[in-house]
Short mmCIF file of C-alpha atoms and ligand atoms in Angstrom, two decimals:
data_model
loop_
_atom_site.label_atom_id
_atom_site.label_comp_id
_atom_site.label_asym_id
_atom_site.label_seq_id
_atom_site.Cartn_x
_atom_site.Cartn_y
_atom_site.Cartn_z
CA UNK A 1434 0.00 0.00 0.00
CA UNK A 1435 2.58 2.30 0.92
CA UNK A 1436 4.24 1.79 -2.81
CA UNK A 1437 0.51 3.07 -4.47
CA UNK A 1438 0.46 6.07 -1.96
CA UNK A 1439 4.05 7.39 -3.36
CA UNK A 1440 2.86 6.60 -7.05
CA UNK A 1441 0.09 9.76 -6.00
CA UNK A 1442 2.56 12.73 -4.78
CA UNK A 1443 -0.93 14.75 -3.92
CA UNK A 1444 -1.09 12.50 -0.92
CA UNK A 1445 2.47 14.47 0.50
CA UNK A 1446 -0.37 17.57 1.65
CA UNK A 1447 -1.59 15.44 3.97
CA UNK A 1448 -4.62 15.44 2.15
CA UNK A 1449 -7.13 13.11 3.90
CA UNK A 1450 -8.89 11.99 -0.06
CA UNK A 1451 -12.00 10.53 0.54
CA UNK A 1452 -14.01 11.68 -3.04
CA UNK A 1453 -12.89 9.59 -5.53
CA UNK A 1454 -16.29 8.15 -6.52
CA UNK A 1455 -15.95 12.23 -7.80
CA UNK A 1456 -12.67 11.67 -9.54
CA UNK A 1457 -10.29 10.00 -8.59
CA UNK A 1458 -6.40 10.45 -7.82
CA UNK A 1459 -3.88 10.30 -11.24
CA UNK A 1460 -0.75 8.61 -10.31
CA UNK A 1461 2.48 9.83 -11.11
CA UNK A 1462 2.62 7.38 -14.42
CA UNK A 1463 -0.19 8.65 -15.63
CA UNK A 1464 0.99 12.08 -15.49
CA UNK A 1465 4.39 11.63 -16.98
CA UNK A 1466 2.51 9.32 -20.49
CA UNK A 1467 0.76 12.82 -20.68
CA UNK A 1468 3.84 14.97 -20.48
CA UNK A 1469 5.92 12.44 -23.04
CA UNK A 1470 3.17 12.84 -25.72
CA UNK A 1471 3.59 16.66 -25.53
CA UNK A 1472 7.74 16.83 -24.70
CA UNK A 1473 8.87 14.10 -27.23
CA UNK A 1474 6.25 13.15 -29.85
CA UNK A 1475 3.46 15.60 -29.98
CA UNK A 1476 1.54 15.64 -33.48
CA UNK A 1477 -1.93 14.79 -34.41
CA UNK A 1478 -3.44 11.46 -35.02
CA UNK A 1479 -4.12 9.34 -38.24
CA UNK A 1480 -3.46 12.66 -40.40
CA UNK A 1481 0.56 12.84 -40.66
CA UNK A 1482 2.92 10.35 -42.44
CA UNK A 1483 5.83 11.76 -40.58
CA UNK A 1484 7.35 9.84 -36.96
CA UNK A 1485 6.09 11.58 -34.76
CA UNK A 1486 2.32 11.37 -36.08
CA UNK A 1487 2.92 7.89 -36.11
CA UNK A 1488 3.93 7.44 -33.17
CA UNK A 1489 1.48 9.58 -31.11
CA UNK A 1490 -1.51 7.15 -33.19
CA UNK A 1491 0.03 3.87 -32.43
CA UNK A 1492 0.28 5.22 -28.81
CA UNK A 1493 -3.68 6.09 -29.15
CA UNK A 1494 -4.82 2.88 -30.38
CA UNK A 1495 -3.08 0.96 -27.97
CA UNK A 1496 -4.04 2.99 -24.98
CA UNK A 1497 -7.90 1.67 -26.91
CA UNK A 1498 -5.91 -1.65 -26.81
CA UNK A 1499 -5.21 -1.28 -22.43
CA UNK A 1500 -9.03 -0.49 -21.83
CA UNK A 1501 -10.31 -2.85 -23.68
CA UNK A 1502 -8.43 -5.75 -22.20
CA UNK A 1503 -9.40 -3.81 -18.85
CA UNK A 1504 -13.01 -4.43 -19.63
CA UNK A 1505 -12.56 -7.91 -21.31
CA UNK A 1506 -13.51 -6.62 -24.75
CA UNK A 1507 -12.26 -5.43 -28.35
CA UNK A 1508 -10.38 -2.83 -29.42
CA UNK A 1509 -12.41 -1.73 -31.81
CA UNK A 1510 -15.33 -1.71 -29.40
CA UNK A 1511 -13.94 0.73 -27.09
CA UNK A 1512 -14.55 4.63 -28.21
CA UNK A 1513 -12.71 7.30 -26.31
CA UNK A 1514 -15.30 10.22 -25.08
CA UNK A 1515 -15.29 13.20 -22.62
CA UNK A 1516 -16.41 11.61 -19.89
CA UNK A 1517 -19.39 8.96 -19.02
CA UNK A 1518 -22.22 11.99 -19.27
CA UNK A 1519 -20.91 12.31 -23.15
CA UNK A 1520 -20.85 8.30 -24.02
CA UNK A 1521 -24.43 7.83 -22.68
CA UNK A 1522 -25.62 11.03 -24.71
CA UNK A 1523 -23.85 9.45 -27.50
CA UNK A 1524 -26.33 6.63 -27.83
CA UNK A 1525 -29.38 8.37 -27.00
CA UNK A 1526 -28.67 10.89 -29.44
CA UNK A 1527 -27.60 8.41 -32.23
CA UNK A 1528 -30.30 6.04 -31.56
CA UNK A 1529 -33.61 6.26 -33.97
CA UNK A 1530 -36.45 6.84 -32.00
CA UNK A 1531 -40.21 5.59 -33.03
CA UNK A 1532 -43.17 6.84 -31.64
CA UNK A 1533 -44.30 3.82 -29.58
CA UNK A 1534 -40.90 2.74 -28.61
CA UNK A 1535 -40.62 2.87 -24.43
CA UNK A 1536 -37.07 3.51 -22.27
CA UNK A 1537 -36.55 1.92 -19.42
CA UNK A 1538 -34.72 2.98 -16.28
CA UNK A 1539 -34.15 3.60 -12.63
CA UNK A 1540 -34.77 6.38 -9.67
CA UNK A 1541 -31.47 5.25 -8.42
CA UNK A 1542 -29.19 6.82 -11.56
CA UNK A 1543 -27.16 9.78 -12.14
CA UNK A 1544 -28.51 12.70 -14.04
CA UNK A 1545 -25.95 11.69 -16.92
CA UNK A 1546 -27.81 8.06 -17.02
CA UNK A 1547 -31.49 9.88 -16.53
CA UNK A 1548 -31.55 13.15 -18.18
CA UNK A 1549 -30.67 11.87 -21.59
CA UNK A 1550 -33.54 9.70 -21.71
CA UNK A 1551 -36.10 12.06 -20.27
CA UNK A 1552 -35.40 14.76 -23.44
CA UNK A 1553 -35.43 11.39 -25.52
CA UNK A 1554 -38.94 10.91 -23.94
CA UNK A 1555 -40.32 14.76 -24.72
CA UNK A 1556 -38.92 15.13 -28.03
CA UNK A 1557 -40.03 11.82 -29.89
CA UNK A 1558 -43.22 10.91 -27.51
CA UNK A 1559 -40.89 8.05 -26.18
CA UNK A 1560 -42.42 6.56 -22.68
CA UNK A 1561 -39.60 6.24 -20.06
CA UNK A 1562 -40.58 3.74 -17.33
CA UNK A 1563 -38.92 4.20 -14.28
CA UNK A 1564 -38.37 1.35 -11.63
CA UNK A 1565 -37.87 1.92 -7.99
CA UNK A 1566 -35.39 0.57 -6.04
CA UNK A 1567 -35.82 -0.01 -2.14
CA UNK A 1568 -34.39 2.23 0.08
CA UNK A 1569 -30.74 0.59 0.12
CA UNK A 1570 -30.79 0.78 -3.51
CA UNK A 1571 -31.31 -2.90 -4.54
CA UNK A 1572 -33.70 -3.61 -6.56
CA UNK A 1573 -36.77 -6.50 -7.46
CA UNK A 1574 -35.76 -8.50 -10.72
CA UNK A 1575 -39.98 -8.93 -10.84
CA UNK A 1576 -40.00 -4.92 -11.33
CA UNK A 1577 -37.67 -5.11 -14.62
CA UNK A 1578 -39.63 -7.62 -16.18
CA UNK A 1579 -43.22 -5.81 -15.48
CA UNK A 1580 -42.39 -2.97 -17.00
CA UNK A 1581 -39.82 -4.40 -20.04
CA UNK A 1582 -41.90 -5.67 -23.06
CA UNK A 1583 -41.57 -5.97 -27.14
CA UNK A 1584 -41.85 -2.15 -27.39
CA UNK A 1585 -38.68 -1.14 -24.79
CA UNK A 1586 -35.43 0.12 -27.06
CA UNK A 1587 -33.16 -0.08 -24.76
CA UNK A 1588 -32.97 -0.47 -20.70
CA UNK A 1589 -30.50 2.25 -18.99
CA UNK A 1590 -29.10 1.34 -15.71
CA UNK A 1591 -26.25 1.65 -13.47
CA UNK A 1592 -23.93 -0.89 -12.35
CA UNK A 1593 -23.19 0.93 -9.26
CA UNK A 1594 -25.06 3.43 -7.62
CA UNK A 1595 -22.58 6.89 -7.35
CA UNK A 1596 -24.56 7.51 -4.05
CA UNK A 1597 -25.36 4.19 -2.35
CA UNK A 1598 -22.41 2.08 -3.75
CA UNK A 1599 -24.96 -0.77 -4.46
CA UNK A 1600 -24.10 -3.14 -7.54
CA UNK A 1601 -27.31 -3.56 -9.75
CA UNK A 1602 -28.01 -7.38 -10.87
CA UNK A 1603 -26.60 -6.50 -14.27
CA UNK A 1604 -26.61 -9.99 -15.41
CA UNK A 1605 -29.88 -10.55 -14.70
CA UNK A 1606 -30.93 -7.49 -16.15
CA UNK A 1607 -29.51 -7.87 -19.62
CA UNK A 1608 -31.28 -11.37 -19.86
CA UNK A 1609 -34.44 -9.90 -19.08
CA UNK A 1610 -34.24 -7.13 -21.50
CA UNK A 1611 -32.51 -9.32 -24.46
CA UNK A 1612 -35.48 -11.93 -23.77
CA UNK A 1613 -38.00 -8.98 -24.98
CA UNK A 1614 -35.04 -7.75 -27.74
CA UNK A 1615 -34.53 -4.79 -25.85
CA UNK A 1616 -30.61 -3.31 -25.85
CA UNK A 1617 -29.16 -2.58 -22.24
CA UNK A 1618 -26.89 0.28 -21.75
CA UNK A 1619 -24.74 0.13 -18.05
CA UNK A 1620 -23.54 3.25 -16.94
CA UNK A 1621 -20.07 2.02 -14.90
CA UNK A 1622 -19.02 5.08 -13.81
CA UNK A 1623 -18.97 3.36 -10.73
CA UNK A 1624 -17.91 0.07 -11.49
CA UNK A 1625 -15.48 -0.40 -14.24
CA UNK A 1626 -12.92 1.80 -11.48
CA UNK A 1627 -13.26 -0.51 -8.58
CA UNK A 1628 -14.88 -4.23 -10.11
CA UNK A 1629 -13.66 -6.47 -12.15
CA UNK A 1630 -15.73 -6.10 -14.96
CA UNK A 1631 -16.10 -8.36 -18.40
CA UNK A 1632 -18.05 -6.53 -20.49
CA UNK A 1633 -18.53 -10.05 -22.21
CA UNK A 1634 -19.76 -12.25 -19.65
CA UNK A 1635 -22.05 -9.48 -18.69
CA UNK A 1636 -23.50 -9.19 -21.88
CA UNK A 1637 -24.26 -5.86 -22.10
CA UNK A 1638 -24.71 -3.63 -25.58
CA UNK A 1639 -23.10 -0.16 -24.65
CA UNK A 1640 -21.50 0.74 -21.31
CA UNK A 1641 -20.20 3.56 -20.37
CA UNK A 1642 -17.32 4.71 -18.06
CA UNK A 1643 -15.36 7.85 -17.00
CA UNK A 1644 -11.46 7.66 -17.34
CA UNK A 1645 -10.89 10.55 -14.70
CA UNK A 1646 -12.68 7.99 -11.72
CA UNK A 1647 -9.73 5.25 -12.33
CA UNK A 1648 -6.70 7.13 -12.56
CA UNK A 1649 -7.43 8.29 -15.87
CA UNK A 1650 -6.88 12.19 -16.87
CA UNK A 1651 -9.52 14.43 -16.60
CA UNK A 1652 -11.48 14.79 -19.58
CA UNK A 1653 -11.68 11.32 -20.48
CA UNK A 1654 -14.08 8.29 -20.86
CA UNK A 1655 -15.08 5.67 -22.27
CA UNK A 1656 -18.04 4.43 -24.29
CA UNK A 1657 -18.35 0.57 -24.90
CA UNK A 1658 -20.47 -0.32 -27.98
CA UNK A 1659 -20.76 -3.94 -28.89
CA UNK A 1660 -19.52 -5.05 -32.27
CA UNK A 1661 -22.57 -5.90 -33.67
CA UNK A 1662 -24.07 -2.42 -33.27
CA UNK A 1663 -21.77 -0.64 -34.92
CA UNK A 1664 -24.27 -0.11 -37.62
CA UNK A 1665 -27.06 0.36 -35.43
CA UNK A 1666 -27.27 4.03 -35.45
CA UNK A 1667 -24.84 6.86 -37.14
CA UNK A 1668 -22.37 8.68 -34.86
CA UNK A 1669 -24.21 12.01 -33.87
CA UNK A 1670 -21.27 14.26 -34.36
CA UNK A 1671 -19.25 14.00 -37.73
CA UNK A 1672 -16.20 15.78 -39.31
CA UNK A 1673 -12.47 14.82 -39.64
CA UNK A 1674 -11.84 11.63 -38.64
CA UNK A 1675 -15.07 9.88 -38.81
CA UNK A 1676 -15.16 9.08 -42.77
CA UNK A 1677 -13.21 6.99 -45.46
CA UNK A 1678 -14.63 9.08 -48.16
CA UNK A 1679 -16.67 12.45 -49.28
CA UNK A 1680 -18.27 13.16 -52.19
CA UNK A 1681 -19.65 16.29 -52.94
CA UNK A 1682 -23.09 15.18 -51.88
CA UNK A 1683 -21.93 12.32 -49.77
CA UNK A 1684 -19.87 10.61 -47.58
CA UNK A 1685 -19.07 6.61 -46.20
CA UNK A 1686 -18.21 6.34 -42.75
CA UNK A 1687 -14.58 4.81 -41.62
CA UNK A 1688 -14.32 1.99 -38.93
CA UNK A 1689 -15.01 2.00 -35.23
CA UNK A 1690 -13.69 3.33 -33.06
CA UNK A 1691 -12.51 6.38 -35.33
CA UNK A 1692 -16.26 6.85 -36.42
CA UNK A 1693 -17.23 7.57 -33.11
CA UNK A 1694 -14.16 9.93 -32.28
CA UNK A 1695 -15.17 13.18 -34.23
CA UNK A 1696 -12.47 15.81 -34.79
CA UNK A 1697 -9.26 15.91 -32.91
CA UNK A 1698 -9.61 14.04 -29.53
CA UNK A 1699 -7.86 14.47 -26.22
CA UNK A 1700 -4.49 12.70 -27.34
CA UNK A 1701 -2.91 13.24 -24.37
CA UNK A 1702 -5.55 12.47 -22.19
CA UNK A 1703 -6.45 9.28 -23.85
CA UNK A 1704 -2.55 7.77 -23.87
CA UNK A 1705 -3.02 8.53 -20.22
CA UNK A 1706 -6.38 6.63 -19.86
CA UNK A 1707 -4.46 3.53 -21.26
CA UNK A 1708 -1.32 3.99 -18.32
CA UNK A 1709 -4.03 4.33 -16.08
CA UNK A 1710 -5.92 0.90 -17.40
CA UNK A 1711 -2.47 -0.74 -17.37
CA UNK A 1712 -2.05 0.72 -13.65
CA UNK A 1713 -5.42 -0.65 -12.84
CA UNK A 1714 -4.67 -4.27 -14.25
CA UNK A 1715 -1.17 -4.47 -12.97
CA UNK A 1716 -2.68 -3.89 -9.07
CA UNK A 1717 -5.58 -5.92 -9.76
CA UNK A 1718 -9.19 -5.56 -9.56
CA UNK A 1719 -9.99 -8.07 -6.94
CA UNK A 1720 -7.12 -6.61 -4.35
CA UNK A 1721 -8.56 -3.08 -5.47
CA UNK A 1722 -12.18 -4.78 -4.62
CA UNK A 1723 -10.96 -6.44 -1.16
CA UNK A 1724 -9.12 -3.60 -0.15
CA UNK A 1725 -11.98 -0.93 -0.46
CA UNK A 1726 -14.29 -3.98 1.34
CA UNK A 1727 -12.32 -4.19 4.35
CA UNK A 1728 -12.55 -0.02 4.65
CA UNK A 1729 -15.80 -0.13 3.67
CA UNK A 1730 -16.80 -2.24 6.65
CA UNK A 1731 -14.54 -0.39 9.00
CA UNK A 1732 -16.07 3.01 8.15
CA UNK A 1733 -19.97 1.92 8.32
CA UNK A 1734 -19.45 0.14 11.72
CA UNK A 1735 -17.66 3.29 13.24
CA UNK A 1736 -20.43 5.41 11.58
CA UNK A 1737 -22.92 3.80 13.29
CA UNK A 1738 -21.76 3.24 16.84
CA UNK A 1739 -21.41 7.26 16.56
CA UNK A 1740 -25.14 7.38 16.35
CA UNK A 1741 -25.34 8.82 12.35
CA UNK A 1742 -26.90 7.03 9.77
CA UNK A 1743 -25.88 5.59 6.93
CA UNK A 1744 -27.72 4.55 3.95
CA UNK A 1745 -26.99 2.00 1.76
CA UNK A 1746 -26.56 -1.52 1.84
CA UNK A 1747 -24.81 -1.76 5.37
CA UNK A 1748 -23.50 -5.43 4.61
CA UNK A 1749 -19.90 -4.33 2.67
CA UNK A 1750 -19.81 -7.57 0.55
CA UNK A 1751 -23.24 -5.85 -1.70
CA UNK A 1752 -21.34 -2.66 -2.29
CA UNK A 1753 -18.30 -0.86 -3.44
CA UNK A 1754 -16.19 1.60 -1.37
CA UNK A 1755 -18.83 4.51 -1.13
CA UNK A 1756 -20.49 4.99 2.17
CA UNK A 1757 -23.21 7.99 2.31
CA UNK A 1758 -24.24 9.00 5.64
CA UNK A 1759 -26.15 11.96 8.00
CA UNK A 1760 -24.67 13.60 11.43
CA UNK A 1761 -28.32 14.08 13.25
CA UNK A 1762 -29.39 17.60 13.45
CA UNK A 1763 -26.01 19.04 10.83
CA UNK A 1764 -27.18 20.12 7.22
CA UNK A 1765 -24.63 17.75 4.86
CA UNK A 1766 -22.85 20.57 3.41
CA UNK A 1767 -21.93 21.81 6.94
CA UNK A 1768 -20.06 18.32 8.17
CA UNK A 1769 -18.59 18.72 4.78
CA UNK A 1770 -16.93 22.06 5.23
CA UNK A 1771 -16.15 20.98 9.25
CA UNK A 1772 -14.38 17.74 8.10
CA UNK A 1773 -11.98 19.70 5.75
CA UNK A 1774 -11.66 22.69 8.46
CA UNK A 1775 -10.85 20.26 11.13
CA UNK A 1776 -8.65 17.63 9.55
CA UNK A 1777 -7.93 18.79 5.70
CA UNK A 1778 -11.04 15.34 4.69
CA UNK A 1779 -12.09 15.85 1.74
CA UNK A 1780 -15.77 14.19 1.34
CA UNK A 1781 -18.56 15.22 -0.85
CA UNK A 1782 -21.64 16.26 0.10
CA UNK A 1783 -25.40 16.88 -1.42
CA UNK A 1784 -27.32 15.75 -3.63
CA UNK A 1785 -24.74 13.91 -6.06
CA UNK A 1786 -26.33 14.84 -9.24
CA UNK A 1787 -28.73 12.27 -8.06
CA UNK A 1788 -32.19 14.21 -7.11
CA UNK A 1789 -35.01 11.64 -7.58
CA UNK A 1790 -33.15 9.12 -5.78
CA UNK A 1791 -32.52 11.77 -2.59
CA UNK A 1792 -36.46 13.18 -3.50
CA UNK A 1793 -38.11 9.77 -3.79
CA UNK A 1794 -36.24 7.44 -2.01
CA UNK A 1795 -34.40 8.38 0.53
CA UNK A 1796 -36.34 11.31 1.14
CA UNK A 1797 -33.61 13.94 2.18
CA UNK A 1798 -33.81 16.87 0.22
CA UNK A 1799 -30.46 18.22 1.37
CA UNK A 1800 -28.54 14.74 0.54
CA UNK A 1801 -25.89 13.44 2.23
CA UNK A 1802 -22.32 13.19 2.95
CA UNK A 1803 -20.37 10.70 1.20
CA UNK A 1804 -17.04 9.25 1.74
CA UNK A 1805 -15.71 7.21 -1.18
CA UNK A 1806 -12.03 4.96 -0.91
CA UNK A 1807 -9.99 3.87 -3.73
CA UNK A 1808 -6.57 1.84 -3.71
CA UNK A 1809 -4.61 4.43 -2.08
CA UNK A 1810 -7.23 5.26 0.47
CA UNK A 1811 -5.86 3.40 4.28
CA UNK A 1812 -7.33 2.34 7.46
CA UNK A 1813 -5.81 5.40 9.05
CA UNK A 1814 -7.87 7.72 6.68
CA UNK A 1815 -10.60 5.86 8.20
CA UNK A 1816 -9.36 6.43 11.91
CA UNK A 1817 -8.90 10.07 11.18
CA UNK A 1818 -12.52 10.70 9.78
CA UNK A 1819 -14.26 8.99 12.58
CA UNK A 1820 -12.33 10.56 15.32
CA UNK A 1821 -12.85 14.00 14.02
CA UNK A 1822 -16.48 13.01 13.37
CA UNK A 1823 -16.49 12.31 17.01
CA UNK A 1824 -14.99 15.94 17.86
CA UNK A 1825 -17.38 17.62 15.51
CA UNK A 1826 -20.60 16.12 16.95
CA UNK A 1827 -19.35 16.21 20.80
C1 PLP B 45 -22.85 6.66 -11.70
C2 PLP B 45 -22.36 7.88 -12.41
N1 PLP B 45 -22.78 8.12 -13.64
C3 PLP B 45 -22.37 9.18 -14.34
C4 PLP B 45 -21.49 10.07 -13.80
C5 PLP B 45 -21.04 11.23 -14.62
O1 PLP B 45 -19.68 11.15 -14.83
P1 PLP B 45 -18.91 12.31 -15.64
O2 PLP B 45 -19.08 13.54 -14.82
O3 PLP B 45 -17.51 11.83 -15.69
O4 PLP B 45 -19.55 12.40 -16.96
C6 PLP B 45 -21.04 9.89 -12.50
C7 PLP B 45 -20.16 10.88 -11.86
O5 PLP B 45 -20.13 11.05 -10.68
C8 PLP B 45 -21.47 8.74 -11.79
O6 PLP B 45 -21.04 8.51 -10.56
#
């Protein structure tokens, strides 16, 4: 553990990091692909016959080459984006709608995986079903398949919940919708940084994931598309890049992933992403998993024998490292600003771009406060919370 914390110099502040279901930490490797590109071999991609432009390409495609073996999937499959908000707008936006055709999706999800779909909805008279989750954030199987029939497009859900850290029943999802043809899109923002996740056992058709929550730059993501929907729909933004021909009153598209990559993408950023996969790989999922378990379980038994509450599965071994909780009687945002006044914790608090679930569901309209771990995060960040915790509500 104490090799990972020097690979993340922002940890010398004494920085107690406890956000990075936000974004996470970028270790030192990651940094240092992003500083080559621009030092030694900076050019633009697939355009230049020259070294350099070479060079910075093959670098490109295999950093599409790390994330895909990350996720147990195909090069080609994998298409570089912004961030997860942009990949799930991707397919919503490039999807053809019909009036008649129904969405389905959760009250648990982020606005990225729930927004989309609602102006989907308005615009082509699309019904989006919503199911409910229980309180914890698990959910009935029975409630997917009332509501999924011949007429559902696609099924939007997340793998893990950003506020609750609860793991949907992906599997089970995907056979419910496929059974009624309907494609399943996973938004992993939550999972693909912490799981181990095969894309192919799960079976989903898109999934999408943000490169700045494991390790990745800023500015980076990643959209999954399966191979046999690369036809399915036609990328919503074109320009350079995304053809292999124009005429003057038409044009054929080039392969994936390029035809989903309009215009110049974040070449830096993405060689990064890959260092950051390779990062990810090299420590291991299931030690990442274990690790953030064992905190996990540390953090929600210390929450609760200091009287707050905590929401979410309480049992560690149904959830990732993200533990949401509420100091009796203090507004979130206020334990917030105390915990980083008091002992330099940094912990989010609010609503977590997550309002129907805190509206609906858990029915606190001024959120929560969440702590989140990654690899780097240590039982002593978990000592330090809960004693000052313990100062701030004595
Ligand atoms: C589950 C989930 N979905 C989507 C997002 C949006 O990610 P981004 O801001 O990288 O687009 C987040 C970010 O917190 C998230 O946790």
């Amino acid at each position: 553990m104490n090799d990972i914390r020097k690979d993340f110099p922002i940890l010398e502040t004494g920085v107690v990091y406890l956000d990075s279901a936000a974004t996470s930490l970028r270790p030192r490797q990651v940094v240092d692909a992003e500083r080559e590109y621009y030092e030694v071999y900076n050019a633009n991609i697939e355009r230049g016959v020259y070294e350099l432009s070479e060079r910075a390409s093959e670098e490109y495609e295999l950093a599409h080459e790390k994330v895909a073996k990350l996720l147990g999937v195909k090069r080609e499959e994998i298409v570089f984006t912004k961030n997860t908000t942009e990949a799930i707008n991707l397919i919503a936006l490039g999807l053809e709608w019909e009036n008649g055709d129904n969405i389905v999706t959760t009250l648990v999800e982020h606005h990225s995986n729930y927004l989309p779909w609602l102006r989907i909805g308005e615009r082509y008279g699309v019904e989006v079903r919503k199911v409910r989750p229980k309180e914890d954030g698990t959910f009935e199987l029975s409630d997917f398949e009332k509501v999924i029939d011949e007429k559902t497009k696609i099924v939007a859900v997340n793998h893990v919940s950003n506020v609750l850290g609860t793991v949907s029943p992906l599997e089970e999802i995907v056979e419910i919708a496929h059974k009624k043809g309907a494609l399943v899109l996973a938004d992993g923002a939550q999972s693909a940084p912490h799981l181990k996740v095969n894309l192919k056992e799960i079976g989903v058709d898109f999934f999408a994931a943000s490169g700045h929550k494991m390790l990745g730059p800023t500015g980076t993501g990643v959209l999954y598309i399966k191979e046999d929907h690369f036809d399915l729909f036609h990328p919503p933004f074109l320009g350079g890049g995304v053809i292999e021909a124009v005429y003057e009153d038409s044009y054929t598209l080039t392969h994936p992933f390029e035809r989903f990559e309009a215009g110049t993408p974040n070449i830096a950023g993405g060689i990064g992403l890959g260092v950051a996969a390779e990062y990810l790989m090299k420590v291991g999922l299931e030690r990442i998993e274990e690790h953030e378990r064992k905190l996990t379980g540390m953090l929600i038994e210390g929450l609760l024998s200091l009287g707050a509450t905590v929401f979410g599965p309480h049992d560690p071994e149904k959830k990732t490292g993200v533990v949401p909780f509420e100091v009796p009687g203090m507004p979130p945002h206020q334990v917030a600003m105390l915990l980083w006044e008091m002992g330099k914790i940094a912990v989010r608090s609010g609503l977590h771009c997550a309002h129907p679930l805190h509206r609906y569901i858990l029915k606190r309209d001024r959120g929560t406060v969440r702590a989140s771990f990654y690899l780097y995060s240590t039982e002593e960040d978990v000592e330090v919370l809960l004693s000052t915790l313990k100062d701030l509500m004595g």
